[in-house]
XYZ file of C-alpha atoms in Angstrom:
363
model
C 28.601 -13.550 -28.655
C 28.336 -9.818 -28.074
C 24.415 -10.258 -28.347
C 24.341 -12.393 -25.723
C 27.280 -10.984 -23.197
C 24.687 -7.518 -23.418
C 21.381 -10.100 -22.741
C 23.375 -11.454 -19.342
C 24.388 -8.337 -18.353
C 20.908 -6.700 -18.713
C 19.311 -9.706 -16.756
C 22.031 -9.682 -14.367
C 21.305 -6.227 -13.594
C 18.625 -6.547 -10.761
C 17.346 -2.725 -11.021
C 16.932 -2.742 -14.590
C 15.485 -6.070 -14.855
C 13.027 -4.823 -12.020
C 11.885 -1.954 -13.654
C 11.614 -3.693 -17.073
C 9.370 -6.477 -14.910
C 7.204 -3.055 -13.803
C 6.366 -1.947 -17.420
C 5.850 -5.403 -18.817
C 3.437 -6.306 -15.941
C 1.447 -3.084 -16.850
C 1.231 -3.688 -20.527
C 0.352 -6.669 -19.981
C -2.618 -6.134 -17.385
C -3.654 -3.634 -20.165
C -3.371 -6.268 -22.972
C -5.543 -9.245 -20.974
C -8.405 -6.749 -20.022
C -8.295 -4.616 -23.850
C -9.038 -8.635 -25.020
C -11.902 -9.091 -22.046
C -13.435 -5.769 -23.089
C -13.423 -6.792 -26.528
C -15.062 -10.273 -26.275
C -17.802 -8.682 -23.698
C -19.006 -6.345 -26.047
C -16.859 -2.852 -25.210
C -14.695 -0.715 -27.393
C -11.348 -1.077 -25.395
C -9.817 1.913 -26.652
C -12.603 4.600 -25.864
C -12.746 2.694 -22.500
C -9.195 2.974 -21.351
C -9.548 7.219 -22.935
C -11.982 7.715 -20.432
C -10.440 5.658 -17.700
C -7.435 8.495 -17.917
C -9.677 11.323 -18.925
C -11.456 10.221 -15.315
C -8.545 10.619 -13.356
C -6.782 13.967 -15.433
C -9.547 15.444 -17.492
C -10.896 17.694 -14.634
C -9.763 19.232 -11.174
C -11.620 17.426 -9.315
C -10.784 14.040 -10.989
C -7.177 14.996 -10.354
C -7.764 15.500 -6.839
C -9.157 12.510 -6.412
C -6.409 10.480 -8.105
C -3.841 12.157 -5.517
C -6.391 11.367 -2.766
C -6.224 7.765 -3.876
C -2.570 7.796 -3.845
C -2.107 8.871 -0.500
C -3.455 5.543 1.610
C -1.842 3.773 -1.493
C 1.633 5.069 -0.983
C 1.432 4.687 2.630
C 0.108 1.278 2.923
C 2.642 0.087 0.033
C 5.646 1.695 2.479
C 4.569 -0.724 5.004
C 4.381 -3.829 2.850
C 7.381 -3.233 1.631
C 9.371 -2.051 4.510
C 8.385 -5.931 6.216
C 8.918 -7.695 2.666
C 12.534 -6.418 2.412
C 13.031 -8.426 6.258
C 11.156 -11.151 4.491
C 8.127 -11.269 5.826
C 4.965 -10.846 3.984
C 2.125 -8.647 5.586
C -1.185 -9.052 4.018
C -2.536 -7.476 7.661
C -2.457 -3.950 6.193
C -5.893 -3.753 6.017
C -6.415 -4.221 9.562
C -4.050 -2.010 10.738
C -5.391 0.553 8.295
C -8.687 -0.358 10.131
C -7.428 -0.009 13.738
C -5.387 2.928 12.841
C -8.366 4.600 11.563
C -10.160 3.770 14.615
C -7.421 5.439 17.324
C -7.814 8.572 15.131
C -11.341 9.166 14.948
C -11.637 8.680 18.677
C -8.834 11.105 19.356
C -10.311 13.619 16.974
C -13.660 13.764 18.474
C -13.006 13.316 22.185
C -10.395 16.141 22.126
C -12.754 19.478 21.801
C -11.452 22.437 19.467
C -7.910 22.971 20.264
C -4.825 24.269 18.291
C -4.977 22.255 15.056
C -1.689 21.390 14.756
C -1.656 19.778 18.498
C -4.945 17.759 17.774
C -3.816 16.479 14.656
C -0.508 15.179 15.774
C -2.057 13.978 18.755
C -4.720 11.931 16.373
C -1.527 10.807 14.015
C 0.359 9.664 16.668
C -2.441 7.618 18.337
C -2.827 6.116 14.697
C 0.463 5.160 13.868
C 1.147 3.581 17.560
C -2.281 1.783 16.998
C -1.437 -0.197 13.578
C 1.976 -0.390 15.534
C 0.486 -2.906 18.135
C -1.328 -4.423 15.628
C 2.060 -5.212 13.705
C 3.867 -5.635 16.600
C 1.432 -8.510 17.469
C 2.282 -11.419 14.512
C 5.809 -10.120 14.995
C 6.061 -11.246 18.613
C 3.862 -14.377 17.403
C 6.321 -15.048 14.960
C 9.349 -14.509 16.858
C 8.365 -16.172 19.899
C 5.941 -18.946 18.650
C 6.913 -19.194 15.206
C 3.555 -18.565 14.430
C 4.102 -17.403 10.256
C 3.534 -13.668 10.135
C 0.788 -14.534 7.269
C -2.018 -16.809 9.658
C -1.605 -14.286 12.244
C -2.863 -10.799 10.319
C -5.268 -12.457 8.345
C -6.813 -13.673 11.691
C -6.077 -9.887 13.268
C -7.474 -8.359 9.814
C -10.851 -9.958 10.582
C -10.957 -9.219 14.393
C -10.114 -5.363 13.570
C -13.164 -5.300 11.368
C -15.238 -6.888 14.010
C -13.923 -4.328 16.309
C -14.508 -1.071 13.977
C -18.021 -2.578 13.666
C -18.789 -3.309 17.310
C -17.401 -0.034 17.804
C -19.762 2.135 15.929
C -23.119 -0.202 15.871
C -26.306 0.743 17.580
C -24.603 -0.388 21.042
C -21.618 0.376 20.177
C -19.405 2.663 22.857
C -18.264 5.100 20.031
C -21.744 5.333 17.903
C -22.845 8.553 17.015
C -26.453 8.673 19.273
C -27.690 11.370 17.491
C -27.749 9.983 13.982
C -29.164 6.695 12.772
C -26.057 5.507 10.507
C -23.202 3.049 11.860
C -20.809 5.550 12.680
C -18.860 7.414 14.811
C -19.237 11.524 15.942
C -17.715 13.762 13.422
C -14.288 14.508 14.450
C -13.457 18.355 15.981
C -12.972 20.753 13.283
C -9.636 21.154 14.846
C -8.561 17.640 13.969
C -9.278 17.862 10.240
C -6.632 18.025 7.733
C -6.674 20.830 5.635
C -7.680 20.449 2.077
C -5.531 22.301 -0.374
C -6.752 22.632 -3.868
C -10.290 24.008 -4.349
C -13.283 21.753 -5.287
C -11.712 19.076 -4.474
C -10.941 16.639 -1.383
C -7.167 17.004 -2.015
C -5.369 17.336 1.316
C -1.919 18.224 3.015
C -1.926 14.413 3.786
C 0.167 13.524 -0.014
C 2.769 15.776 1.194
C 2.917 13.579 4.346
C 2.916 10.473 2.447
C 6.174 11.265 -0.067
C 7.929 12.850 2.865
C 7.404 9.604 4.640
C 8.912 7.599 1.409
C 11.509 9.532 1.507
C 11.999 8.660 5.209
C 11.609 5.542 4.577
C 14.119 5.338 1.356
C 17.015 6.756 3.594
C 16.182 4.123 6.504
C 16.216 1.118 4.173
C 19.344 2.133 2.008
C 21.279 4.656 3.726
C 20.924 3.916 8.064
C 22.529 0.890 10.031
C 18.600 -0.509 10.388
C 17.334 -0.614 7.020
C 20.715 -2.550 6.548
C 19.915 -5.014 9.412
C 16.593 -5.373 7.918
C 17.566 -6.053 4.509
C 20.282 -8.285 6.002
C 17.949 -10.308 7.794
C 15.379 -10.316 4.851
C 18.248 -12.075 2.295
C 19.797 -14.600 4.507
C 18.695 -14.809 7.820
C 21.568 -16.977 8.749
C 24.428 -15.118 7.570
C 22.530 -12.278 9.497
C 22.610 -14.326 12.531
C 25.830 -15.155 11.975
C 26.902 -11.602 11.996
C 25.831 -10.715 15.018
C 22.537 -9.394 14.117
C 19.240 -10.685 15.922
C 16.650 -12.134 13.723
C 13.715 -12.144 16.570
C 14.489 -8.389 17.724
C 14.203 -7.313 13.806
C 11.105 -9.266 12.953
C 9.437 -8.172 15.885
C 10.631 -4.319 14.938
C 9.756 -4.595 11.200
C 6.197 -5.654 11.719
C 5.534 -3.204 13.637
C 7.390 -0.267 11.784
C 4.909 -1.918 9.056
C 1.669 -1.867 10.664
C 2.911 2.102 12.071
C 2.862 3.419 8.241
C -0.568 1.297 7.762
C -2.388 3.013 10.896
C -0.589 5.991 9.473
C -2.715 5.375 6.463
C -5.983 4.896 8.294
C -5.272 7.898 10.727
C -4.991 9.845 7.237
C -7.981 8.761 5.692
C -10.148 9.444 8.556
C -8.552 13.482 9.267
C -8.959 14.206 5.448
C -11.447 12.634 4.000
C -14.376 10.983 5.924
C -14.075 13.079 9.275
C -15.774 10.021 11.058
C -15.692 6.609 11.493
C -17.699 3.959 8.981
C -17.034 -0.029 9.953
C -15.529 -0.017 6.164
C -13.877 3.099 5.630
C -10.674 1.643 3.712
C -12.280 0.082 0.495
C -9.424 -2.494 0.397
C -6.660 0.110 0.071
C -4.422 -2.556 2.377
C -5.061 -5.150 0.150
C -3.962 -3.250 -2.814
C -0.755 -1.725 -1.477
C 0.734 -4.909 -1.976
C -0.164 -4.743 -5.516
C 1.172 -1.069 -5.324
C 4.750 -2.247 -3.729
C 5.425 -5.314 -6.044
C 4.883 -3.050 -8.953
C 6.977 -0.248 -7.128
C 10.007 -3.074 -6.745
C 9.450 -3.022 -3.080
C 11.390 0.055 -3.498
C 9.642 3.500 -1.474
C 10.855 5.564 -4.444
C 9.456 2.931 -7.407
C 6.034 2.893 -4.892
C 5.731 6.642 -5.278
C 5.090 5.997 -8.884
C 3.108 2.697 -8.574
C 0.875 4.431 -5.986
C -0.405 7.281 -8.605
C -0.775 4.713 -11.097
C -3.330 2.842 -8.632
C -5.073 6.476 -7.791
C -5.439 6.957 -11.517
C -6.885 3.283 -11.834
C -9.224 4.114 -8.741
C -10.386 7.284 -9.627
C -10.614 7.033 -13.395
C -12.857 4.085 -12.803
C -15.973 5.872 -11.858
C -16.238 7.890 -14.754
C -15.410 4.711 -17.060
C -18.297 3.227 -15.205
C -20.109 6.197 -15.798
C -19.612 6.954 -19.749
C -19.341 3.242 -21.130
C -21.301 0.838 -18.384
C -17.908 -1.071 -17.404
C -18.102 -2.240 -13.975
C -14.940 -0.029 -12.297
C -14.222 -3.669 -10.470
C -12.446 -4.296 -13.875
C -9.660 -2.139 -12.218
C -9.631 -5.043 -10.098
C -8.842 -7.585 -12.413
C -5.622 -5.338 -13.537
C -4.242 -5.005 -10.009
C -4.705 -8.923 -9.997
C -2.421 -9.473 -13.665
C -0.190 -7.106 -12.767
C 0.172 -9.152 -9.006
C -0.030 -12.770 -11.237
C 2.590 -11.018 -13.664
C 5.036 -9.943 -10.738
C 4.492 -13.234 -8.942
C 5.138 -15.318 -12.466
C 8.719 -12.996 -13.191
C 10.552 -14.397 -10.390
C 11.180 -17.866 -10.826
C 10.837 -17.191 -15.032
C 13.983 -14.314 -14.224
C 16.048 -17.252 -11.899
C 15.707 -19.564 -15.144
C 16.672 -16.920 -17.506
C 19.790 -16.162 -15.529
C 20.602 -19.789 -15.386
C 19.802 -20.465 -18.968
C 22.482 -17.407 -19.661
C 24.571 -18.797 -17.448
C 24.686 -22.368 -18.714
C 25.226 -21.245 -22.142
C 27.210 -18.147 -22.537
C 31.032 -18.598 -22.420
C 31.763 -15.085 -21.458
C 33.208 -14.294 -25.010
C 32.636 -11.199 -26.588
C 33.179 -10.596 -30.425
């Protein structure tokens, strides 16, 4: 039947049946929580208005939806640069954490020098930061075979213990002059600079889509990303080929925990200037939310990442006009996460169910 030759051929097309899998998983986080709104006592439709007038209705609500974005994108890069090897880093948050923590040390023990220099230098010491800690379960798991996901949750909590040891009351980079759990400000030299007025919007969202990009062109279009994807798909056949499975696990993780102290290192140079125990409020937690929803793809993640800004920012003012707790946000990251998770095996049986009963005739 000609019906169903064009239903196998849309569900054998993997790029189309991934982006159909986005949309669906969006309406349908949308759907579950109009229905929650509606049986706790809310007007879903005035809800979900001001959840978007929130994050476009004013300059500084847009700002702070591209803010949001930034750590987003970033931190969905790295998830999905080490889910296309096959590996599955929930550790973002830690190396968000320990990036963070390299760049606000950098940025206030360097004194006023050529902005450019000291931000670099505070970048750098970020990204080679959350580098260790990726490069860390990646040597655990190549070595050891220690899997990649008991290692970062276990290196997620000792980072917080570390940013916290860091900046309480003993702590060797505590501010002494002030009574709150933090760190010095940074040097106003090591600040990124903000670019649209009344706002906290900085040069950092440039950084983050040129780094998709970057990251786009290594994955698809260099001899690495092909190793890495090779490796991710069938490990054996990769082995087989010549390519080594240890050398690109180790390499991955730690090319993934790089764009997550990127993150941190970001956050802390353009927005809080300092650093708090818990300065990330779960943005590596989320980014994996952000990169299943992008298709694990950096370009798809561009546009998953704003969605999650305008979730994030938009939520405050819902809170604000209508009451809703903004951790309802939280319970559409989870559907659309459930919704991903549920598509895969329910797409394998749809392509076998095609399979077993189409006999490739067309009328």
């Amino acid at each position: 039947m000609k019906k169903k030759f064009l239903y196998s051929t849309f569900i054998d097309n993997d790029s189309v049946f991934a982006f159909v899998k986005a949309i669906l998983a969006v309406f349908f986080a949308f759907f579950v929580v109009y229905f929650i709104l509606l049986a706790t006592g809310y007007k879903p439709l005035p809800v979900f208005a001001a959840l978007f007038k929130g994050a476009f209705g004013s300059r500084r609500g847009f700002g702070e939806t591209l803010l949001s974005t930034t750590p987003l994108l970033l931190g969905g890069l790295g998830f999905a640069v080490a889910y296309r090897c096959g590996l599955f880093n929930i550790g973002l948050e830690g190396q968000i954490t320990m990036g963070g923590i390299a760049a606000a040390f950098f940025g206030f023990i360097i004194p006023e020098i050529n902005p450019v220099i000291h931000v670099s230098i505070c970048i750098i010491a970020g990204i080679v930061a959350g580098g260790i800690w990726g490069f860390i379960p990646g040597y655990l798991k190549a070595k050891f075979g220690v899997h990649e996901v008991i290692s970062v949750i276990m290196l997620n909590h000792i980072a917080f213990k570390i940013a916290a040891y860091l900046v309480s009351m003993q702590g060797p980079m505590k501010d002494k002059l002030d009574d709150m759990p933090a760190s010095p400000f940074i040097s106003g030299s090591a600040k990124i600079i903000r670019i649209m007025d009344r706002t906290r919007l900085h040069w950092g969202i440039f950084l983050a889509v040129g780094v998709a990009v970057i990251i786009w062109l290594l994955l698809f279009r260099m001899r690495l990303g092909y190793k890495i994807r090779a490796v991710g798909r069938n490990p054996f056949a990769a082995e087989a080929s010549g390519i080594s499975i240890k050398k690109h696990i180790v390499l991955t993780l730690a090319i993934s925990g790089a764009l997550g102290g990127l993150a941190g290192a970001v956050e802390i140079l353009g927005v809080h200037y300092r650093l708090f125990a818990a300065f990330s409020p779960g943005y590596g937690f989320d980014a994996i939310a952000v990169a299943l929803l992008g298709m694990v793809n950096p370009l798809g993640i561009i546009a998953s990442a704003f969605l999650f800004g305008i979730l994030r920012s938009g939520s405050v003012f819902m809170q604000a006009m209508y009451g809703v707790n903004k951790d309802m946000v939280s319970v559409i990251t989870a559907i659309i996460v459930l919704f991903m998770g549920m598509s895969v095996p329910i797409g394998i049986m749809l392509k076998n169910r095609i399979k077993r009963n189409s006999n490739g005739t067309v009328d």
